[in-house]
XYZ file of C-alpha atoms in Angstrom:
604
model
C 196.800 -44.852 114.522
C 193.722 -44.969 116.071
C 192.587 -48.615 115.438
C 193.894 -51.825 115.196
C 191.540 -54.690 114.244
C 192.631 -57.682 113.012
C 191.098 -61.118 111.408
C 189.598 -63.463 113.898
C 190.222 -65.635 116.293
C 192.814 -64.126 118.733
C 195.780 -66.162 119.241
C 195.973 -67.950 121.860
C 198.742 -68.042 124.755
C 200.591 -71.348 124.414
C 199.660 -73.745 127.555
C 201.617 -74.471 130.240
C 202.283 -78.249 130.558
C 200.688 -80.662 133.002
C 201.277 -83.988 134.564
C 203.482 -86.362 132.427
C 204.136 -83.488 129.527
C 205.125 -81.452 132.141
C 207.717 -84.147 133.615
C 208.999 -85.120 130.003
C 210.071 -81.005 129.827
C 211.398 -80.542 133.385
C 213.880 -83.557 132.379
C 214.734 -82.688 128.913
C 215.928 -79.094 130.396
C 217.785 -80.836 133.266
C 220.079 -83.108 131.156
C 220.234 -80.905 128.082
C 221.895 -77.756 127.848
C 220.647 -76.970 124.028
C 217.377 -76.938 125.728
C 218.541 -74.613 128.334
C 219.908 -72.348 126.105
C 216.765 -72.129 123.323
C 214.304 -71.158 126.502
C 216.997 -68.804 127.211
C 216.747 -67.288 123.926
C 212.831 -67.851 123.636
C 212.047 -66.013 126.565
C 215.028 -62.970 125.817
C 212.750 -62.937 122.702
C 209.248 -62.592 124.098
C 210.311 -60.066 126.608
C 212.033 -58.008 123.930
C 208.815 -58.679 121.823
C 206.765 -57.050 124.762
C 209.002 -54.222 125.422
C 208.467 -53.331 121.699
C 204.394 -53.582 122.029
C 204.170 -52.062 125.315
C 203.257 -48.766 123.681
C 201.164 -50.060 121.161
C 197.617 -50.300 120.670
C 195.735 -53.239 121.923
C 194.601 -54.951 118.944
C 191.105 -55.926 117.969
C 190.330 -59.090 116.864
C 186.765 -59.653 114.054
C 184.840 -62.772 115.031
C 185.263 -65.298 112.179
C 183.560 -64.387 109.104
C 183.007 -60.747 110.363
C 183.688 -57.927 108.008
C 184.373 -53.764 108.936
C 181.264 -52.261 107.981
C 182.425 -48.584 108.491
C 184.843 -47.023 111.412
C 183.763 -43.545 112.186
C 186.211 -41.439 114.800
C 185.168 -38.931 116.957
C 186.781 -35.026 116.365
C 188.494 -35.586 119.544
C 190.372 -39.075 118.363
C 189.692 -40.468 122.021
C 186.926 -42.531 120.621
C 185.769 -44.620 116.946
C 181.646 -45.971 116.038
C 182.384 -49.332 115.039
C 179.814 -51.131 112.439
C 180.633 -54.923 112.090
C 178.630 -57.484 110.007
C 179.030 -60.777 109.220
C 176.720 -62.772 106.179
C 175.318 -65.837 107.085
C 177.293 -68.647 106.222
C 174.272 -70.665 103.855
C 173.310 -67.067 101.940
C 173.154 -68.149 98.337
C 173.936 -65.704 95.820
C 172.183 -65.926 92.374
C 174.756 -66.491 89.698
C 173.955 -64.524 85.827
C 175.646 -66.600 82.925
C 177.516 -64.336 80.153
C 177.412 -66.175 76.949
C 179.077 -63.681 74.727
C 182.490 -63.369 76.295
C 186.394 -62.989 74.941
C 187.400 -66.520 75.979
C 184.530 -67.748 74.080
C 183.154 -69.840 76.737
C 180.582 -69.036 79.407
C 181.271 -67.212 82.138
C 179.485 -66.551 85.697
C 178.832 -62.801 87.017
C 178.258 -62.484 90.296
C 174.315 -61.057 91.361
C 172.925 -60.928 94.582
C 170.481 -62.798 96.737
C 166.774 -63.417 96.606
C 164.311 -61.834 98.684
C 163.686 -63.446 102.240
C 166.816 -65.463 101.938
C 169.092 -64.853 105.329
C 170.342 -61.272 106.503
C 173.513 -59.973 107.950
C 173.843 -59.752 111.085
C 175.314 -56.785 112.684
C 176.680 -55.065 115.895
C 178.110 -51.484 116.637
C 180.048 -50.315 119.173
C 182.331 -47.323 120.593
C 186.273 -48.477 120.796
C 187.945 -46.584 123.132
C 191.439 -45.941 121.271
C 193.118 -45.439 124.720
C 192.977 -49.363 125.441
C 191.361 -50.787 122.468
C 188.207 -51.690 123.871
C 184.956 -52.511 122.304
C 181.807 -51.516 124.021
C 178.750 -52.621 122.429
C 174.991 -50.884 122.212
C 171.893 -52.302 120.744
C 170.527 -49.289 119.332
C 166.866 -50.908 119.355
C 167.131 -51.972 123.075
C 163.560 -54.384 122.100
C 165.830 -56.145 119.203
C 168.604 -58.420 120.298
C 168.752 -60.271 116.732
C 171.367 -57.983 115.303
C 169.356 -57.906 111.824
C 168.504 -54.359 110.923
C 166.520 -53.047 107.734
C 169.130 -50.177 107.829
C 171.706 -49.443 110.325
C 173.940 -46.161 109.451
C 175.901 -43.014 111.317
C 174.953 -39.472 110.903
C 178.458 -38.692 112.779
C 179.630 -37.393 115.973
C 178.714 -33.721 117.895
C 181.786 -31.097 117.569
C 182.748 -31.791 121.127
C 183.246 -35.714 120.072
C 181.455 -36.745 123.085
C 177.815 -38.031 121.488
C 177.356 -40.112 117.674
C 174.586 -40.323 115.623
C 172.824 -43.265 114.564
C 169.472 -44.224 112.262
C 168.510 -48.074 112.812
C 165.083 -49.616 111.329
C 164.038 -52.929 112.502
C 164.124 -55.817 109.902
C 160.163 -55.188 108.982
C 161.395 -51.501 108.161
C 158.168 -50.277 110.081
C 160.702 -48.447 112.679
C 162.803 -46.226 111.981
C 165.156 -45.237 115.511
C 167.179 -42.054 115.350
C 169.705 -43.366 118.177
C 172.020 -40.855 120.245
C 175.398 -43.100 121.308
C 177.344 -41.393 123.847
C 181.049 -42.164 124.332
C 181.812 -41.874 127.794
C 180.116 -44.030 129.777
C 178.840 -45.716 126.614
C 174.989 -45.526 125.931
C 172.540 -45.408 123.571
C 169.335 -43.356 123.902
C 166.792 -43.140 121.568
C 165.735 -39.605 120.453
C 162.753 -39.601 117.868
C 161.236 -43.017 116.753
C 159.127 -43.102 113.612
C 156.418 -45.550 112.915
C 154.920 -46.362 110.001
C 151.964 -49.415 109.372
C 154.038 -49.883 105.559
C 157.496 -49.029 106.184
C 159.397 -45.904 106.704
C 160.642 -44.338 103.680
C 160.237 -40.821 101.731
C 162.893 -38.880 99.731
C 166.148 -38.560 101.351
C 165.511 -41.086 103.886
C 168.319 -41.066 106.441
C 169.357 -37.374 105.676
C 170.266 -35.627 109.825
C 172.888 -34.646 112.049
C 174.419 -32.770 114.543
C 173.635 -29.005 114.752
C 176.670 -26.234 115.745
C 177.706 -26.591 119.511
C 175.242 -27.968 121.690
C 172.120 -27.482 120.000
C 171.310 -30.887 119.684
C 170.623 -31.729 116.060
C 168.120 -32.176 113.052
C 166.594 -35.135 110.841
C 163.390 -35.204 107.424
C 161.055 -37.490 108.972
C 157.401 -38.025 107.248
C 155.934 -37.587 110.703
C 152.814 -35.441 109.320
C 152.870 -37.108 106.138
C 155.172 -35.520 104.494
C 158.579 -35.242 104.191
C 159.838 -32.370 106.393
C 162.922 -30.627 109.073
C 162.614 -31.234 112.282
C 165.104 -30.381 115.170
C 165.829 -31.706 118.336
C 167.805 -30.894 121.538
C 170.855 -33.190 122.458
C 168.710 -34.610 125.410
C 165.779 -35.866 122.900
C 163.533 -33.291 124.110
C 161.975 -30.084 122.252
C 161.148 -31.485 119.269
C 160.415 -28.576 116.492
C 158.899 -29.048 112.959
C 160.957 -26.535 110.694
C 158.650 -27.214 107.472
C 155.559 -27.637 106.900
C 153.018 -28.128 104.307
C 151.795 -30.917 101.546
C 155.081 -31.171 99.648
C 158.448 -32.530 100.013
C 161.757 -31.325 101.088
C 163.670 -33.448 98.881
C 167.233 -32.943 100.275
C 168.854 -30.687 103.008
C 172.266 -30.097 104.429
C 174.044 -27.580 106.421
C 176.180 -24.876 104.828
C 179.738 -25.048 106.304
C 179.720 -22.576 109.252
C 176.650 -24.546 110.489
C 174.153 -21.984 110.556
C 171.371 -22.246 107.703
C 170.509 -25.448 105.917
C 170.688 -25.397 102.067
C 167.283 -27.400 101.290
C 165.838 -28.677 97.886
C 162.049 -28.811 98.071
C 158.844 -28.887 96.355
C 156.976 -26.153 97.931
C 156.770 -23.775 94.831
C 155.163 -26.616 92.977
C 154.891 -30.390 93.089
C 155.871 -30.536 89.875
C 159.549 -28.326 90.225
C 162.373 -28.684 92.626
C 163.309 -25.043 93.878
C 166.447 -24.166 96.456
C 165.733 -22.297 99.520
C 168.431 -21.221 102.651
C 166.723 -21.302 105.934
C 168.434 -20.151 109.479
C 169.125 -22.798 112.020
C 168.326 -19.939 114.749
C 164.841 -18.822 112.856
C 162.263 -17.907 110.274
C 161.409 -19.976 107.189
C 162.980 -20.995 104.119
C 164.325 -17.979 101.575
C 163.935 -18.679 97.903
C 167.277 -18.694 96.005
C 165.802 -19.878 93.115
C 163.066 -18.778 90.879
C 163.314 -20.257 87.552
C 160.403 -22.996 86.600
C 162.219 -26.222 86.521
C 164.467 -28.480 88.463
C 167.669 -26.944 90.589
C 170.451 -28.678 91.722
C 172.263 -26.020 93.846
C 175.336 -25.874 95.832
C 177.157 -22.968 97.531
C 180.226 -21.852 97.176
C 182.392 -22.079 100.241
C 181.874 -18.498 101.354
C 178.289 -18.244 100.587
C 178.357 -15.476 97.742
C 177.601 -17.979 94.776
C 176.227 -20.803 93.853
C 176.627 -23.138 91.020
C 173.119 -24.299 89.992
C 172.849 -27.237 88.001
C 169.217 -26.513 85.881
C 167.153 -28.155 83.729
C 163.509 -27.824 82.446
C 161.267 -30.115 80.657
C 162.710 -29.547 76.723
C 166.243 -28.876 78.045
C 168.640 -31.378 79.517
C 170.455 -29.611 82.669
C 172.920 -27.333 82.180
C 175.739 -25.479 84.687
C 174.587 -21.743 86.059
C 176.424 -19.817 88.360
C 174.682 -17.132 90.119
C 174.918 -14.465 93.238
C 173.174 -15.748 95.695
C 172.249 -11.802 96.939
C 169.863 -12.319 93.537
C 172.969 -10.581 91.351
C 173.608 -11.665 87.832
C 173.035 -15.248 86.630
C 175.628 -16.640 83.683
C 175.500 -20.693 82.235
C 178.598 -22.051 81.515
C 177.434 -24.987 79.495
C 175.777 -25.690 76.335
C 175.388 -29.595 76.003
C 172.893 -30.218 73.215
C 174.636 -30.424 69.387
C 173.027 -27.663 67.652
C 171.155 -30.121 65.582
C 169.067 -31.521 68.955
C 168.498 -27.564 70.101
C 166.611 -27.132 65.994
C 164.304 -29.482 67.013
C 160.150 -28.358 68.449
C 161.087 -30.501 71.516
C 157.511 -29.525 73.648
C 157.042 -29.126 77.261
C 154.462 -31.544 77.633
C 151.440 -30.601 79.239
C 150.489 -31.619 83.182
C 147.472 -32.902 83.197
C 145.235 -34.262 86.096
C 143.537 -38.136 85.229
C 140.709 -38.433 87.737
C 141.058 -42.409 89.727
C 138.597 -44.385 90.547
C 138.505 -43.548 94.154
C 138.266 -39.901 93.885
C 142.230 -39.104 93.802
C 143.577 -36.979 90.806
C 146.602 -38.544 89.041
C 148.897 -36.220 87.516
C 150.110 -36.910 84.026
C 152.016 -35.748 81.308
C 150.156 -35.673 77.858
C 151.572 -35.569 74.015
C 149.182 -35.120 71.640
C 149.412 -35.455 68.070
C 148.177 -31.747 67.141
C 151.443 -30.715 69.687
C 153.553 -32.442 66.392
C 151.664 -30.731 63.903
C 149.812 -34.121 63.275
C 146.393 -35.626 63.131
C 145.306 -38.573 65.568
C 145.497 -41.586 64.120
C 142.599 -43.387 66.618
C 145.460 -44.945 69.285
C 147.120 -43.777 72.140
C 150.424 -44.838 74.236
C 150.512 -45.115 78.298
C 154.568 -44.990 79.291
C 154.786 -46.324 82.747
C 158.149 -44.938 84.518
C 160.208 -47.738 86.442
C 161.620 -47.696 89.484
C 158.284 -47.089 91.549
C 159.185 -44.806 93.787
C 160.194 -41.914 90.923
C 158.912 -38.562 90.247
C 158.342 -38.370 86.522
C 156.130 -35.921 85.886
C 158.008 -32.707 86.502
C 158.479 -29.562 84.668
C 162.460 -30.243 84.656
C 164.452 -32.758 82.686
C 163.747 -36.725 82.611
C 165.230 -39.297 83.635
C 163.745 -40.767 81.006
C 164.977 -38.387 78.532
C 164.706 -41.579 75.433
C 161.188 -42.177 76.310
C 160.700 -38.437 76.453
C 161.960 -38.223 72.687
C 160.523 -41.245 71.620
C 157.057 -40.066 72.889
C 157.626 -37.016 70.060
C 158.151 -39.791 67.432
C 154.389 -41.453 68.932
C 152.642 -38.311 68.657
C 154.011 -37.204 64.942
C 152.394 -40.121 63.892
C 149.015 -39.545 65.411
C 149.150 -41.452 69.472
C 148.234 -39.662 72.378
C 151.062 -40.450 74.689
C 150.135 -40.761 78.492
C 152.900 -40.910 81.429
C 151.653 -40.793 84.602
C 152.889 -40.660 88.723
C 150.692 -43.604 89.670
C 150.715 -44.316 93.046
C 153.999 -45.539 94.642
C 155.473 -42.754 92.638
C 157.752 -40.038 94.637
C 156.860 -36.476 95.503
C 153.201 -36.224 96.533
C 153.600 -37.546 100.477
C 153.313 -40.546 102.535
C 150.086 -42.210 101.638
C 151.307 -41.583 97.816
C 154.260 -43.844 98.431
C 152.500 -46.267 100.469
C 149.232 -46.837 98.108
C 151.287 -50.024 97.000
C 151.988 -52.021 99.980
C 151.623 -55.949 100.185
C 150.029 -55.437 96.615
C 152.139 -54.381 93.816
C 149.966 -54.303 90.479
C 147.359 -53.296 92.351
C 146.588 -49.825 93.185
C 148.994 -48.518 90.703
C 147.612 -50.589 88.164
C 144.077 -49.339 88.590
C 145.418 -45.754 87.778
C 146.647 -47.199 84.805
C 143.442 -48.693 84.016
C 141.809 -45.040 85.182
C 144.142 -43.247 82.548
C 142.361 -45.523 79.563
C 139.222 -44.504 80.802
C 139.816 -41.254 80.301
C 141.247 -41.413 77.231
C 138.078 -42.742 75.722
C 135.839 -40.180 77.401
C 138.272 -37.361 76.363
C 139.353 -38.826 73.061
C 137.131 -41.079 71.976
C 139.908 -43.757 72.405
C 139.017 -47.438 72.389
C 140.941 -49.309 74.672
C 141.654 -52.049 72.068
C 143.780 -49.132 70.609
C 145.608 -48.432 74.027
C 148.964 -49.803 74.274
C 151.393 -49.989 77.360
C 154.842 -50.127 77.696
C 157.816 -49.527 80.230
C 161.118 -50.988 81.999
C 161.870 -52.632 84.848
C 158.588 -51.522 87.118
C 156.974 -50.360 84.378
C 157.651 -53.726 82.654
C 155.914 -55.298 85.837
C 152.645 -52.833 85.610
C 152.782 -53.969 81.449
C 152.936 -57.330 82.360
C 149.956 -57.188 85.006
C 147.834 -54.764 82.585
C 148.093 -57.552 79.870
C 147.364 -60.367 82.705
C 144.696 -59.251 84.662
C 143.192 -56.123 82.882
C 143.443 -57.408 79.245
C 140.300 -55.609 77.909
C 141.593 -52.322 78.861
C 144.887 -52.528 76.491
C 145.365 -53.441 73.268
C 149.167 -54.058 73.270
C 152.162 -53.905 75.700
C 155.839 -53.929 75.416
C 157.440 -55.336 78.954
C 161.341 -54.218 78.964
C 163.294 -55.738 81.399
C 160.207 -56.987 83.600
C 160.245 -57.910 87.275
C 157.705 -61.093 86.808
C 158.018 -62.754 90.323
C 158.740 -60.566 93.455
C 160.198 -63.652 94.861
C 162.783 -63.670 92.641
C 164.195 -59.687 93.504
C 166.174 -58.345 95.770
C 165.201 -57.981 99.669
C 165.742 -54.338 100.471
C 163.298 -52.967 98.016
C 160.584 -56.036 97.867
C 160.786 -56.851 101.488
C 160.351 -53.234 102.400
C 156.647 -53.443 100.351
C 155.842 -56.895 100.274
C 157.498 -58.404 103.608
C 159.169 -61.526 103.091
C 157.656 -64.132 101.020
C 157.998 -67.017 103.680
C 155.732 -64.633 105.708
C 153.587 -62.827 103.585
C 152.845 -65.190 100.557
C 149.333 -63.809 99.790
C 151.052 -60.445 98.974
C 154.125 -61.885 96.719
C 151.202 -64.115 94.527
C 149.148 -60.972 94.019
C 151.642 -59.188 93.167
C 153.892 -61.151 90.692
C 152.416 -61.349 87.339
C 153.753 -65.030 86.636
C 150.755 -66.154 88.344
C 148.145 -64.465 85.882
C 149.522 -65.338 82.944
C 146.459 -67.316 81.963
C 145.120 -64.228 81.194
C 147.066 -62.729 78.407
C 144.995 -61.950 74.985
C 147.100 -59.355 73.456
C 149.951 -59.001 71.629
C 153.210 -58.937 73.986
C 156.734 -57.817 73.325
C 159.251 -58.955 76.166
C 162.659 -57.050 75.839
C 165.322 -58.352 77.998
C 169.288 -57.904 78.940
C 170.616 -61.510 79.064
C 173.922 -60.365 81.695
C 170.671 -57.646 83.569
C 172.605 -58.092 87.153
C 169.304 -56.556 88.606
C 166.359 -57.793 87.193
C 167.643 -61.136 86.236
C 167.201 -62.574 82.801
C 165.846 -65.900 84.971
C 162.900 -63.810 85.004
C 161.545 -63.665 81.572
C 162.949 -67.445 80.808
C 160.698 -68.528 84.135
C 158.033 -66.563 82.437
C 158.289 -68.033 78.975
C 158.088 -71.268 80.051
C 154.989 -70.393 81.604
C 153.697 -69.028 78.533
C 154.561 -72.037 76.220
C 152.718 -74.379 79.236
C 149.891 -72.190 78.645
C 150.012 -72.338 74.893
C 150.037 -68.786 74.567
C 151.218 -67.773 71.032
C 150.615 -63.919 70.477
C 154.062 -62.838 72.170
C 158.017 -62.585 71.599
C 160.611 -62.186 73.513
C 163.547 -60.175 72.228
C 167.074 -60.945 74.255
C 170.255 -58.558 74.312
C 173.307 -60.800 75.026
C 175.620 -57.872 75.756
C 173.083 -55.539 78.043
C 173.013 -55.441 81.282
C 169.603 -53.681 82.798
C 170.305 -50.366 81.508
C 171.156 -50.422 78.342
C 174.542 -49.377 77.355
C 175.323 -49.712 73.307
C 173.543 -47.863 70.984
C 172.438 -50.793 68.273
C 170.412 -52.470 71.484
C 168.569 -49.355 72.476
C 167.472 -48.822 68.653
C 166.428 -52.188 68.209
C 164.342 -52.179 71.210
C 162.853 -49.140 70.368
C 161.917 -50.269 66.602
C 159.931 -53.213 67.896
C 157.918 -50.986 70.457
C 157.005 -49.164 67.928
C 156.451 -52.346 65.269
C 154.847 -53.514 67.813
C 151.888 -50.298 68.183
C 151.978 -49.496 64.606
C 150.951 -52.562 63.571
C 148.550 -53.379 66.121
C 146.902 -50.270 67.472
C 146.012 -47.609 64.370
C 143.681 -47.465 62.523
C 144.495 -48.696 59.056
């Protein structure tokens, strides 16, 4: 047993009487022998109670309301990272009513809070299992608030003598990576990023310690980018591994420690490729070659690896390969037979020039790709989640939208889905094109793609219709607001329609908090444009959606009845939450989107 910590407050040692209590005692024991004999027993007990404890550990006692957060021991056992937190007390958690339930009556489910609302406060320390001892650190010596954006261990050296820690300060424009050493306790800091947004990119937190002593390694987006870097133990001789305008997307270190297995874009921005590189030297060696997306991992001895592959048409599917570049055999076949009959097309990547100069990449359907002829209308699909890299050559994660987009362009719509800004894989000032103004610059690429489809296609933008869930509900919902002569129609599924109203460690990350930054949250929400709205709207909603809540839309209808707006619906799902789980929801949805377009955008 290395730890022992217990519920808060320590007990307390019993007092020792005073004065007239004191008195009262000394007399009772003098003219009572009952009394004699019970402190007799009570203090044969207590020594027999210490005897028993003297060789256990000391325990730990939480301060009240205080929760583990994660214990993390050293190799060596001598030592354990401690991560405490404890919510404030006033937090108030949103509550989402169920309506269609077994008892028959409503029921609450749990949600989370609201942007801006109060943070956890946390503290980490090193116990030292020998006598039970908490030493604390502040890992950002300027921040003595104990509220972190993120606060995490990357784990402890080999020797057990030095941890790891990342910790961003609450505006998430910091990032610390934080070297805690056990023995005298300390906490240096060994590479600080800084970022005028906030510090992000793909795999954001990924590090640790290399082999030995050789200090260890971190992705940063330093140059822009996200890249390896290494670092000696002392926080000196920094090295940049990669290099280059694309991404490594993940990395980790094989299991004798001495090449890191790293998932990158460097072979295209548009493919995610596998490459070993040596800790000692050199750059990264290709492992795989295939155009697509690879999901690799080695086998324990190095020899194979099992390669989890996709491409655009083909959902991903299990390879196992040599990694000498031997023979390559899949041991899966998911698809029914029927789905592999179909012409399922690797769409196109085409390039959608913005307004300020910047080339948006985009995938296109087009009706001829369906054997069919245009019917004067076109479809922009805007992915959700903002920070997602859509446009690939590998699978989707939007593999419904990717078949329903077939279904658009067999009956004449050119189908548009674009990595707007915000989106992930193209670099720092990609990611960052959104901040304090969501609905802005990723909007405008939106509003860019139309363009282009009337130049190239001869498109109107009366016959342009949007649609897409969760963030791509939001960008709908602000096309239809504030750019309404750009789009004919828009379908908003499971909209975001007030940042105030999400969660705090994605909005606060872009938009600060909204007590602070109000200007941003207003520009940003589209509940305050609604005035604007001219065409037809379909709003598609889960009533029991635990993450966009279904308080949204019902804020925003209310809205729209005050403005006497009448050209819109609003189509509820009592059982879904905000992915969609049962089959007769996602094909109802779907057959109004496309109601919705057929009747509205083509020509008759």
């Amino acid at each position: 047993q290395l730890t022992d910590i217990r519920s808060g407050p320590a007990p307390e040692e019993p007092k020792k009487a005073e004065g007239q209590r004191a008195f009262l005692e000394t007399e009772e024991a003098r003219l009572l022998s009952g009394i004699r004999d019970r402190r007799w027993r009570d203090s044969v007990d207590k020594a027999e109670r210490e005897a028993r404890s003297a060789g256990a550990m000391k325990p730990f006692y939480l301060a009240p309301g205080e929760q583990v957060r994660s214990l993390v021991p050293s190799p060596s056992g001598q030592a354990v990272l401690v991560h405490l937190g404890t919510p404030p007390k006033d937090r108030r958690t949103a509550q989402v009513p169920s309506y269609v339930t077994i008892s028959g009556y409503t029921e609450e489910l749990p949600a989370r809070t609201k942007v801006g609302d109060q943070q956890d406060t946390e503290r980490v320390g090193i116990l030292s299992v020998a006598n039970g001892q908490v030493t604390w650190i502040r890992p950002i010596a300027s921040d003595s608030s104990g509220v972190f954006g993120n606060l995490f261990s990357l784990g402890w050296n080999e020797a057990g003598t030095s941890a790891l820690l990342y910790a961003s300060t609450r505006d998430y424009t910091l990032r610390h990576l934080v070297r805690v050493d056990a023995s005298p306790v300390a906490a240096s800091p060994v590479d600080v990023l800084r970022d005028t947004a906030w510090v992000g990119g793909p795999c954001d937190g990924c590090g640790g310690w290399l082999p030995g002593n050789q200090g260890f390694w971190f992705l940063s987006e330093a140059d822009g980018y996200n890249h390896l870097y290494t670092v000696r133990a002392d926080g000196t001789g920094r090295v940049q591994r990669t290099r280059g305008k694309w991404e490594v997307e993940a990395a980790e270190l094989t299991p004798d420690g001495s090449r890191w297995l790293l998932h990158t874009s460097e072979a295209s921005s548009y493919e995610r490729q596998a490459y070993l590189m040596d800790v000692a030297a050199g750059g990264p060696a290709r492992l795989t070659t295939d155009v697509g997306g690879h999901t690799v991992t080695l086998s324990p001895d190095g020899t194979l690896l099992a390669d989890v592959f996709s491409t655009a048409n083909r959902p991903p599917e299990l390879f196992v390969q040599d990694t000498r570049g031997g023979g390559r055999s899949q041991l899966t076949t998911s698809p029914t037979k029927e789905w592999l009959g179909f012409h399922w097309i690797v769409p196109e990547i085409v390039k959608i020039p913005a307004s300020d100069g910047v080339q948006v990449p985009a995938h296109i359907y087009r009706p001829g790709d369906m054997g069919a002829k245009p019917n004067g209308a076109a479809v922009i699909f805007v992915h959700g989640a903002g920070y997602l890299h859509n446009v690939t050559n590998y699978w989707s994660y939007y593999y419904r939208e990717y078949q329903f987009h077939h279904l658009l362009a067999s009956k004449g719509y050119v189908v548009l889905d674009l990595d707007y800004r915000g989106s992930a894989g193209y670099g720092r000032d990609w990611r960052t094109a959104i901040y304090r103004h969501m609905g802005g610059r990723d909007l405008q690429d939106q509003v860019d793609a139309v363009r282009w489809l009337t130049k190239r296609y001869g498109i109107s933008p009366e016959r342009v219709g949007i649609y897409g869930g969760s963030y791509g509900g939001f960008i709908t919902l602000m096309a239809l607001f504030t750019e309404p002569r750009s789009f004919g129609a828009g379908a908003a599924l499971r909209p975001v329609t007030d940042w105030a109203h999400y969660n705090h460690g994605y909005t606060a990350e872009i938009l600060n908090e909204p007590q602070d930054d109000s200007t941003a949250y207003r520009q940003s929400s589209p509940i305050y444009f609604a005035e604007g709205l001219e065409d037809p709207l379909l709003i598609a909603h889960g009533m029991v959606d635990v993450n966009v809540h279904f308080q949204d839309v019902v804020r925003l209808t209310q809205r729209l009845i005050e403005l006497g707006k009448t050209d819109w619906n609003l189509a509820a799902y009592p059982l879904e939450d905000h992915g969609f789980v049962r089959p007769d929801s996602w094909t109802d949805e779907y057959r109004r989107i496309l109601d919705l377009f057929e009747t509205r955008l083509r020509r008759k």
